[in-house]
Short mmCIF file of C-alpha atoms in Angstrom, two decimals:
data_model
loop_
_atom_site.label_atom_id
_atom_site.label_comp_id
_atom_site.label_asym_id
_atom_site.label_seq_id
_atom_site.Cartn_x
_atom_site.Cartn_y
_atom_site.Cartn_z
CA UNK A 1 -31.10 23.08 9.22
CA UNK A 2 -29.14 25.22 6.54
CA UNK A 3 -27.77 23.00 3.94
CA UNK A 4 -24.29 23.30 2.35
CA UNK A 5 -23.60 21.44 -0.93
CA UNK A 6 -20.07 19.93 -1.95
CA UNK A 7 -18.95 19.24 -5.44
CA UNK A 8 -16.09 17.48 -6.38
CA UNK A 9 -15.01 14.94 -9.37
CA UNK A 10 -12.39 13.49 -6.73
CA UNK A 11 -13.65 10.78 -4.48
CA UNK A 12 -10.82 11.07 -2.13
CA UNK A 13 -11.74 14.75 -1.38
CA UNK A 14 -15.11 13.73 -0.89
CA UNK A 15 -14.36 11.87 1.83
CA UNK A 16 -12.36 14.25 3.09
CA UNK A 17 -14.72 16.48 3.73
CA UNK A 18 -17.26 14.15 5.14
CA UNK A 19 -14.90 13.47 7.33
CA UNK A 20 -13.64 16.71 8.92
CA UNK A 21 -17.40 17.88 8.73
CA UNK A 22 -18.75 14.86 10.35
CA UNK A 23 -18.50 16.34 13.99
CA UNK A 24 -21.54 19.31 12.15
CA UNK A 25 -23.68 16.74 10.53
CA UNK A 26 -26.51 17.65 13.51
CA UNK A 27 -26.27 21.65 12.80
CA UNK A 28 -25.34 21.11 8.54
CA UNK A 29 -26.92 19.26 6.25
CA UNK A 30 -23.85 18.52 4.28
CA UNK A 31 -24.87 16.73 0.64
CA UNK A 32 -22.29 15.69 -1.67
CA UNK A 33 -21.83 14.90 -5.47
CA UNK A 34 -19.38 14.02 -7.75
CA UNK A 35 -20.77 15.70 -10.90
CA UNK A 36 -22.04 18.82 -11.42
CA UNK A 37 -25.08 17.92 -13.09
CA UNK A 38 -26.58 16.06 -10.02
CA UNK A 39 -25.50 18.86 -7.86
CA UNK A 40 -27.62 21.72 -10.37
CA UNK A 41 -31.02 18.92 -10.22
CA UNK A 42 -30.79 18.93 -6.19
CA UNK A 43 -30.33 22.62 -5.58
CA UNK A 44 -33.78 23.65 -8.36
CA UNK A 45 -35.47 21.55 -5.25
CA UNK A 46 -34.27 22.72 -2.14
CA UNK A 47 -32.62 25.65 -1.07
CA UNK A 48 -29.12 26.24 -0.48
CA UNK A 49 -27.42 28.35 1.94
CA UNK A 50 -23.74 27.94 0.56
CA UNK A 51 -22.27 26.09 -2.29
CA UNK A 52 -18.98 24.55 -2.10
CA UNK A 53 -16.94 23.47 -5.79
CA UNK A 54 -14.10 22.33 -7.23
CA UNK A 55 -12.99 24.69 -10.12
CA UNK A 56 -11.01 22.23 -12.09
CA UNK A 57 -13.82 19.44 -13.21
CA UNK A 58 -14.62 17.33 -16.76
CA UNK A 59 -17.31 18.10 -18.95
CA UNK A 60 -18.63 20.99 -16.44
CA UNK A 61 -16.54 23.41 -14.50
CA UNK A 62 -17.10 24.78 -11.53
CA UNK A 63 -17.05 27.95 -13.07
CA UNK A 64 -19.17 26.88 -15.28
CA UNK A 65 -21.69 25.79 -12.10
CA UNK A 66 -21.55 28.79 -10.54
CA UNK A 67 -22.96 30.92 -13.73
CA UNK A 68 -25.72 28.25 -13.75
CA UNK A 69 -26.42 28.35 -9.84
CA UNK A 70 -25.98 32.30 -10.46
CA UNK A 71 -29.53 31.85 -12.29
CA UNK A 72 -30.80 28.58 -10.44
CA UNK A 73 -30.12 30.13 -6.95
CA UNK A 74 -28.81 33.77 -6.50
CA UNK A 75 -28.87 33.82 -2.76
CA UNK A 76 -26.46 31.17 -2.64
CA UNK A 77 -23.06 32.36 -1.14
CA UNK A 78 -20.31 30.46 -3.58
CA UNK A 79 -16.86 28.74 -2.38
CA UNK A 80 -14.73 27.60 -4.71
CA UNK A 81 -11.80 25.10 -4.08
CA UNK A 82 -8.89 24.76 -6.41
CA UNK A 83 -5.09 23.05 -6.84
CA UNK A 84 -2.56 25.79 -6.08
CA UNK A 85 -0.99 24.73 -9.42
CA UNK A 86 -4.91 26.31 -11.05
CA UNK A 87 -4.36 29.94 -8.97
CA UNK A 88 -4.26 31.73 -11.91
CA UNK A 89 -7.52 30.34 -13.23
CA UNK A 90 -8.87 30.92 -10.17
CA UNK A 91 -7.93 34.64 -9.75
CA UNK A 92 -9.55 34.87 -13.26
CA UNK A 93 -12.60 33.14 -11.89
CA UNK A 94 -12.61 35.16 -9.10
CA UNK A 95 -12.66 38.58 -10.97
CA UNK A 96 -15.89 37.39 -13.11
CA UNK A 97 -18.00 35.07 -10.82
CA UNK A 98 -19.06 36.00 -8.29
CA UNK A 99 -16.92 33.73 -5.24
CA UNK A 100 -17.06 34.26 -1.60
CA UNK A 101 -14.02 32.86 -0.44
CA UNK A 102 -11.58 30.61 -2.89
CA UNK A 103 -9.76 27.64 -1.13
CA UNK A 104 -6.38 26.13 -2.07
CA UNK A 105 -5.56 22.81 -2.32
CA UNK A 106 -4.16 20.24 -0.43
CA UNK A 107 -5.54 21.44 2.95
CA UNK A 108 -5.59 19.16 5.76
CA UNK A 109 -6.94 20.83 8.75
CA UNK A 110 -10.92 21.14 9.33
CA UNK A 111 -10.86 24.51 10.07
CA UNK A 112 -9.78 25.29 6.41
CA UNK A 113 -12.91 24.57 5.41
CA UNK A 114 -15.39 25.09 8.59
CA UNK A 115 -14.26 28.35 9.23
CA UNK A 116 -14.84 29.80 5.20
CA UNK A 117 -18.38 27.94 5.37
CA UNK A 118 -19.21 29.92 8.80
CA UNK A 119 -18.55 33.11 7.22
CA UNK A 120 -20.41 31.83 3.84
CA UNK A 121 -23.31 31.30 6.64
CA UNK A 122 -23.22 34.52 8.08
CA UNK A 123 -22.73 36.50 4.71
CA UNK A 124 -26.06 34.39 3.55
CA UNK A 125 -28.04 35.51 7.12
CA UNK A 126 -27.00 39.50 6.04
CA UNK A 127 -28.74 39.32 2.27
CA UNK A 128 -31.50 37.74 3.44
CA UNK A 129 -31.57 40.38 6.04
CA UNK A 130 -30.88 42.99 3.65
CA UNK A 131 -33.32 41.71 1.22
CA UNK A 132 -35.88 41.78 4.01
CA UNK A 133 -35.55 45.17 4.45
CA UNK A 134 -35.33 46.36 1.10
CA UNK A 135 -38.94 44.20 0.89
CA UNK A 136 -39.85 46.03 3.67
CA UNK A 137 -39.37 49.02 2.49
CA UNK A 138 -40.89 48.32 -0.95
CA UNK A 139 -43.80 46.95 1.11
CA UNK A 140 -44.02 50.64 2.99
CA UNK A 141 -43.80 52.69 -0.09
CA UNK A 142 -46.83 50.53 -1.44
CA UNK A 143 -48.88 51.47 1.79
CA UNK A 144 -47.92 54.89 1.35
CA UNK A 145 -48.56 54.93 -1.87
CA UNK A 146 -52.47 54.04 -1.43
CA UNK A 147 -52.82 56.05 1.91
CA UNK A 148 -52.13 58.80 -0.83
CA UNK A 149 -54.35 57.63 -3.61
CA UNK A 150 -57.04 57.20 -0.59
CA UNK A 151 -56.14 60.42 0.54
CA UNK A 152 -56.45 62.18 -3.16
CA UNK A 153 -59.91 60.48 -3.47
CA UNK A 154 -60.83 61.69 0.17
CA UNK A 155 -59.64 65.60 -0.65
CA UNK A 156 -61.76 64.83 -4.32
CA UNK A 157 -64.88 63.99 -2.14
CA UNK A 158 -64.18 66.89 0.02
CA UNK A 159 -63.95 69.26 -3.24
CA UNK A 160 -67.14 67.93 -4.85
CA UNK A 161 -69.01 67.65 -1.33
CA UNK A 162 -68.38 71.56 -1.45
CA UNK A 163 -69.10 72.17 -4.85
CA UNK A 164 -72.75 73.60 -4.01
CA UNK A 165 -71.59 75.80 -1.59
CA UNK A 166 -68.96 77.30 -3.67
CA UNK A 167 -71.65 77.46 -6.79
CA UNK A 168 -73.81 79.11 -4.18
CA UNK A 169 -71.01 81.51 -2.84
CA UNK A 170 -70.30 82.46 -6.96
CA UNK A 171 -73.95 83.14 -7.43
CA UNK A 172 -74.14 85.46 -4.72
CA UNK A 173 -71.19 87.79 -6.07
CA UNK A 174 -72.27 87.76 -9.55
CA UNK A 175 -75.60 88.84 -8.50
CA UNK A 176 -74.43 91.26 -5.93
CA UNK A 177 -71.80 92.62 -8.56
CA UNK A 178 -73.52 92.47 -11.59
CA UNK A 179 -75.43 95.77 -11.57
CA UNK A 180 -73.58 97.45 -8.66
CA UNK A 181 -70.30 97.30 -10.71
CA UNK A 182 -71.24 98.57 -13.76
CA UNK A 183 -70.74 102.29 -13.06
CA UNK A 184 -67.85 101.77 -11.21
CA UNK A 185 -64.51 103.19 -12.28
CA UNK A 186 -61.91 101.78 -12.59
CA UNK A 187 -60.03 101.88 -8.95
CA UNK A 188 -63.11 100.86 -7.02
CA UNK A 189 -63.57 97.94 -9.32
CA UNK A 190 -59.72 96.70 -8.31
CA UNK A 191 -61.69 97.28 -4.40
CA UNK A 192 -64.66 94.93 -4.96
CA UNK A 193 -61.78 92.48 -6.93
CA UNK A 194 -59.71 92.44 -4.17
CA UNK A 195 -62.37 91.75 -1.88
CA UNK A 196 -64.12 89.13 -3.20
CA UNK A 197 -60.56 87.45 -3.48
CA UNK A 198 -60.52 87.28 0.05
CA UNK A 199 -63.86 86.20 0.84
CA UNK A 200 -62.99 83.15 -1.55
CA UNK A 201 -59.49 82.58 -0.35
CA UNK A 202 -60.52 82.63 3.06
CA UNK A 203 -63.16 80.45 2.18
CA UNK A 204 -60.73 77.66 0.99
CA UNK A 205 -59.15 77.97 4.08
CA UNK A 206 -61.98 77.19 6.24
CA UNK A 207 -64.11 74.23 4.31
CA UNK A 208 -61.62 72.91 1.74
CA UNK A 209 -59.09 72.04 4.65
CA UNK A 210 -60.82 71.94 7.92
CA UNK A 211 -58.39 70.42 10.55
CA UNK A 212 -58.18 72.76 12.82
CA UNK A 213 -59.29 73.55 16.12
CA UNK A 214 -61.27 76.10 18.05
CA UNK A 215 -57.95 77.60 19.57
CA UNK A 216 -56.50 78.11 15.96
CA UNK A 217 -59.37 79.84 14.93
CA UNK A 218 -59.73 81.75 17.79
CA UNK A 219 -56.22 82.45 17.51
CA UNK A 220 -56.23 83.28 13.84
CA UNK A 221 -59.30 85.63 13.74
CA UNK A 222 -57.84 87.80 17.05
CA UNK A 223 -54.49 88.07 15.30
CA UNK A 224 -56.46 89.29 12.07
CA UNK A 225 -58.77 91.80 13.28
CA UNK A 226 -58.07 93.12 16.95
CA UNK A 227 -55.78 96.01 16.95
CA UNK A 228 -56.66 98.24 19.84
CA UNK A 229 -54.54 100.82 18.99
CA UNK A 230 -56.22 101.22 16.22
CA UNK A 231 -59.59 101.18 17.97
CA UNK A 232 -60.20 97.81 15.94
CA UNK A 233 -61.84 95.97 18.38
CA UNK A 234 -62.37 91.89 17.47
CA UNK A 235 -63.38 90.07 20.83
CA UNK A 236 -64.27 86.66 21.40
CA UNK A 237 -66.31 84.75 24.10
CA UNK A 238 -66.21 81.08 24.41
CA UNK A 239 -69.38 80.01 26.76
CA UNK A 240 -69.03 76.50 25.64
CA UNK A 241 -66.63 74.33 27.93
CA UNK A 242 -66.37 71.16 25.48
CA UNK A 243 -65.38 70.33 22.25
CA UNK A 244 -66.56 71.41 18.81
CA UNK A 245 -66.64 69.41 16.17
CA UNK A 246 -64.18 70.79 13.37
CA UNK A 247 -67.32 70.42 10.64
CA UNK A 248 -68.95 73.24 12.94
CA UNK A 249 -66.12 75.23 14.11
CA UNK A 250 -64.85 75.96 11.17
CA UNK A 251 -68.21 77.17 9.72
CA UNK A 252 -68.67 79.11 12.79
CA UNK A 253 -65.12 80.64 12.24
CA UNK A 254 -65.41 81.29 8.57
CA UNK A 255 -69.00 83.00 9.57
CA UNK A 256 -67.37 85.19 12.21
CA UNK A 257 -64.19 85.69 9.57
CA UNK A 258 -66.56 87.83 7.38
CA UNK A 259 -68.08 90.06 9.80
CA UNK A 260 -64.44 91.03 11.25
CA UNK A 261 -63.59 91.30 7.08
CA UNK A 262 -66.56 93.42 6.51
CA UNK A 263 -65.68 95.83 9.22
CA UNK A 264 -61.54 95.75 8.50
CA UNK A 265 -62.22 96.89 4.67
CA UNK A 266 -64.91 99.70 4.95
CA UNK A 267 -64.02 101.03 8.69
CA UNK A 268 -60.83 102.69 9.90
CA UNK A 269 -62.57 101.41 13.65
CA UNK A 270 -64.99 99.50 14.68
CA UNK A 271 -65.76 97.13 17.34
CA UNK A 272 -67.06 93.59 17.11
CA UNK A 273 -68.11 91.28 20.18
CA UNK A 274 -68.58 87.65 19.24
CA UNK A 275 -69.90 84.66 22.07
CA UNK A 276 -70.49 81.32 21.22
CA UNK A 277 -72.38 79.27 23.48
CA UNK A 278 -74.36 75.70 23.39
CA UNK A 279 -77.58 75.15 24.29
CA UNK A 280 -79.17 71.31 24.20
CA UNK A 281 -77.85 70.16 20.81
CA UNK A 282 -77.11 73.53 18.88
CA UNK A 283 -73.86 75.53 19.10
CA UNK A 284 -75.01 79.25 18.86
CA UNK A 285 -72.88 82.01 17.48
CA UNK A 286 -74.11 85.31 18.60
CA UNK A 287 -72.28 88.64 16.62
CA UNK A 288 -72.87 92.06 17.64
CA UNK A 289 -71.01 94.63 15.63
CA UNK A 290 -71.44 98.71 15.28
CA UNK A 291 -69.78 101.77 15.04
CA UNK A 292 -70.43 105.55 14.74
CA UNK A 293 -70.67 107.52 11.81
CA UNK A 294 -68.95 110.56 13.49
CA UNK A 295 -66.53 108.85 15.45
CA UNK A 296 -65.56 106.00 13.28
CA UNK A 297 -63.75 107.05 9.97
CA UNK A 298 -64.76 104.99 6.50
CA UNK A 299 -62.10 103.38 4.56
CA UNK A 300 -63.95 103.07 1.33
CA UNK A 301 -66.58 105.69 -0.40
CA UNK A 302 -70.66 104.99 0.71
CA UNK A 303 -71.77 102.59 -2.73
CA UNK A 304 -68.64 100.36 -2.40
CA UNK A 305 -69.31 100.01 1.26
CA UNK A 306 -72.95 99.21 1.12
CA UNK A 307 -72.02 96.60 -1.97
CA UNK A 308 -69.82 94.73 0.75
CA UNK A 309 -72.10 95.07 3.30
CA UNK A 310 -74.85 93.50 1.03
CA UNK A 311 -72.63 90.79 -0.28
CA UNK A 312 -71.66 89.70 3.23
CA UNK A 313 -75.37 89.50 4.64
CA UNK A 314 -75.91 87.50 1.47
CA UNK A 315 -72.92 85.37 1.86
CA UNK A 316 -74.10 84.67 5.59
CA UNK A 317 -77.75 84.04 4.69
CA UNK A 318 -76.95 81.74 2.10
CA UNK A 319 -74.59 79.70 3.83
CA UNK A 320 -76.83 79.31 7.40
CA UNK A 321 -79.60 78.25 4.64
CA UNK A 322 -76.89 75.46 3.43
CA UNK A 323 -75.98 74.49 6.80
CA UNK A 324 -79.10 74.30 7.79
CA UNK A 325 -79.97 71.95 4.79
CA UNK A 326 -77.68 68.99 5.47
CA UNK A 327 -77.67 69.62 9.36
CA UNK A 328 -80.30 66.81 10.16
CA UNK A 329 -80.37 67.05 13.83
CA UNK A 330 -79.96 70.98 13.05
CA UNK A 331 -76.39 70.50 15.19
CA UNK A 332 -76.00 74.59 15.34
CA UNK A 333 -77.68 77.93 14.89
CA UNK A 334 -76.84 81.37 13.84
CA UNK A 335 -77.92 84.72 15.62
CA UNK A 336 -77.06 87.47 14.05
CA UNK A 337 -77.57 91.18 15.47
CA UNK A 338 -77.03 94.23 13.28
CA UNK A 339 -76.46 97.50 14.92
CA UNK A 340 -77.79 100.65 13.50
CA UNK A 341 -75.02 103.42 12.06
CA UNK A 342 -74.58 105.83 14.89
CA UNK A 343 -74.59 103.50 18.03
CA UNK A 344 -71.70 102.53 19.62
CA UNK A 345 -71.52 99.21 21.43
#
């Protein structure tokens, strides 16, 4: 039952309102005082939808009430009542507390005052309303605010769970580049740079943020490498019919990634047949990739070519080691078959 609180020094308008509200005393619960004092120790008890006052009072104006019940009880929606010989106190009240509706006295019909403490009511129903949602959405940005902190803890797991990998991937180039390197100028030096950019941008891609799927990567990888008229050919067999887990695809795909690389930055063509396939509990990548030395052109001079060559088979050793390693069930294997120069596939 929402309750509605009068105040007002005058005993005659006290009854007067219990009387023209006694036909709502089952839907209000109407409580009445005389001084302002007992109406401020009733309302730090129980809640108040809508306070009703006389302005004009002794000792404590309503005024006076409403800065206190401003503090007591914000949500309370305010009506103040007044002589029509006060209305220029009242505007003045008006402009600095905050009122809902102002009354003038003498009124003698019920619906002067029912109808301002139906729309006090209804005004009360929309802040709480609006306050709910504001809560709401206070409560939301919380929740989204720790989905991110779990988030930036999981992608901080994800990092450090890859850590070895990427300390493995670092020791490979440095030993592959060390000595190589050394008697390079300086333009085939900006070629090994370049590449080994790629190999680690690439491998971001793949482990750092694997949510993909095996149509991406298949996607991805033809769009990268297979240019037939170019005689760059990349193809891809899929022998599996169901689902790969991403944790394996995209190690397969980063695996079959530097193959196609390889061949893109030392061949002007080449041609490069890929199938994956399952068998029992293993998901088996087989890569079969050649070209001819007089019919395929080289893109980069023999040394630098062999030094990519090397740090690929590296890269690929290393890593089906790793996998390998924390694959308990050993969930995949890699096949890898390396055509001589000078045959054609």
């Amino acid at each position: 039952m929402e309750t509605i609180v009068f105040v007002d020094n005058d005993s005659k308008w006290t009854a007067n309102y219990k009387r023209m509200l006694t036909p709502f005393q089952e839907e209000w619960n109407c409580v009445y005082f005389q001084h302002p004092e007992d109406a401020m120790e009733y309302m730090s008890s129980h809640p108040t939808e809508v306070l009703v006052c006389e302005l004009d009072m002794p000792v404590m104006s309503g005024r006076e009430l409403f800065e206190m019940v401003d503090m007591l009880s914000p949500a309370t929606v305010k009506i103040g009542i007044t002589q029509v010989r006060d209305v220029a106190y009242s505007l003045e009240t008006l402009n600095q507390i905050k009122i809902f509706k102002l009354i003038l006295k003498p009124f003698f019909v019920a619906e002067d005052i029912i109808f301002p403490i139906r729309e006090a009511l209804r005004r009360y129903k929309e802040n709480l309303w609006h306050e709910g949602t504001i809560q709401k959405a206070e409560k939301k940005l919380q929740e989204l605010n720790q989905e991110m902190e779990e988030l930036h803890k999981k992608v901080d797991s994800k990092k450090q769970g890859h850590d070895r990998i990427l300390d493995g991937m670092l020791g490979i180039l440095e030993a592959n580049l060390s000595y190589p390197v050394a008697d390079f100028d300086v333009e085939r030096k900006e070629l090994v740079k370049d590449f080994c950019a790629e190999l680690m941008q690439e491998f971001f891609q793949y482990f750092m943020y694997e949510k993909k799927n095996l149509i991406f990567y298949l996607s991805y990888l033809k769009n990268k490498f297979h240019h037939p008229g170019k005689s760059q050919v990349f193809g891809i067999r899929n022998k599996f019919d169901g689902k790969v887990p991403v944790s394996v695809m995209s190690r397969i795909a980063y695996v079959t990634f530097l193959v196609g690389y390889l061949c893109e930055q030392c061949l002007e063509r080449y041609h490069i047949e890929n199938m994956l396939e399952a068998e029992e509990d293993m998901y088996i990548l087989h890569i079969w990739y050649g070209w001819g030395t007089e019919t395929y052109g080289a893109k980069v001079e023999p040394e630098v070519q062999k030094l990519f060559r090397r740090t690929i088979r590296e890269l690929l050793r290393a890593l089906s080691d790793r996998m390998a390693e924390k694959s308990e069930n050993k969930i995949y294997a890699l096949k890898l078959y390396f055509k001589r120069e000078g045959e054609r596939q």
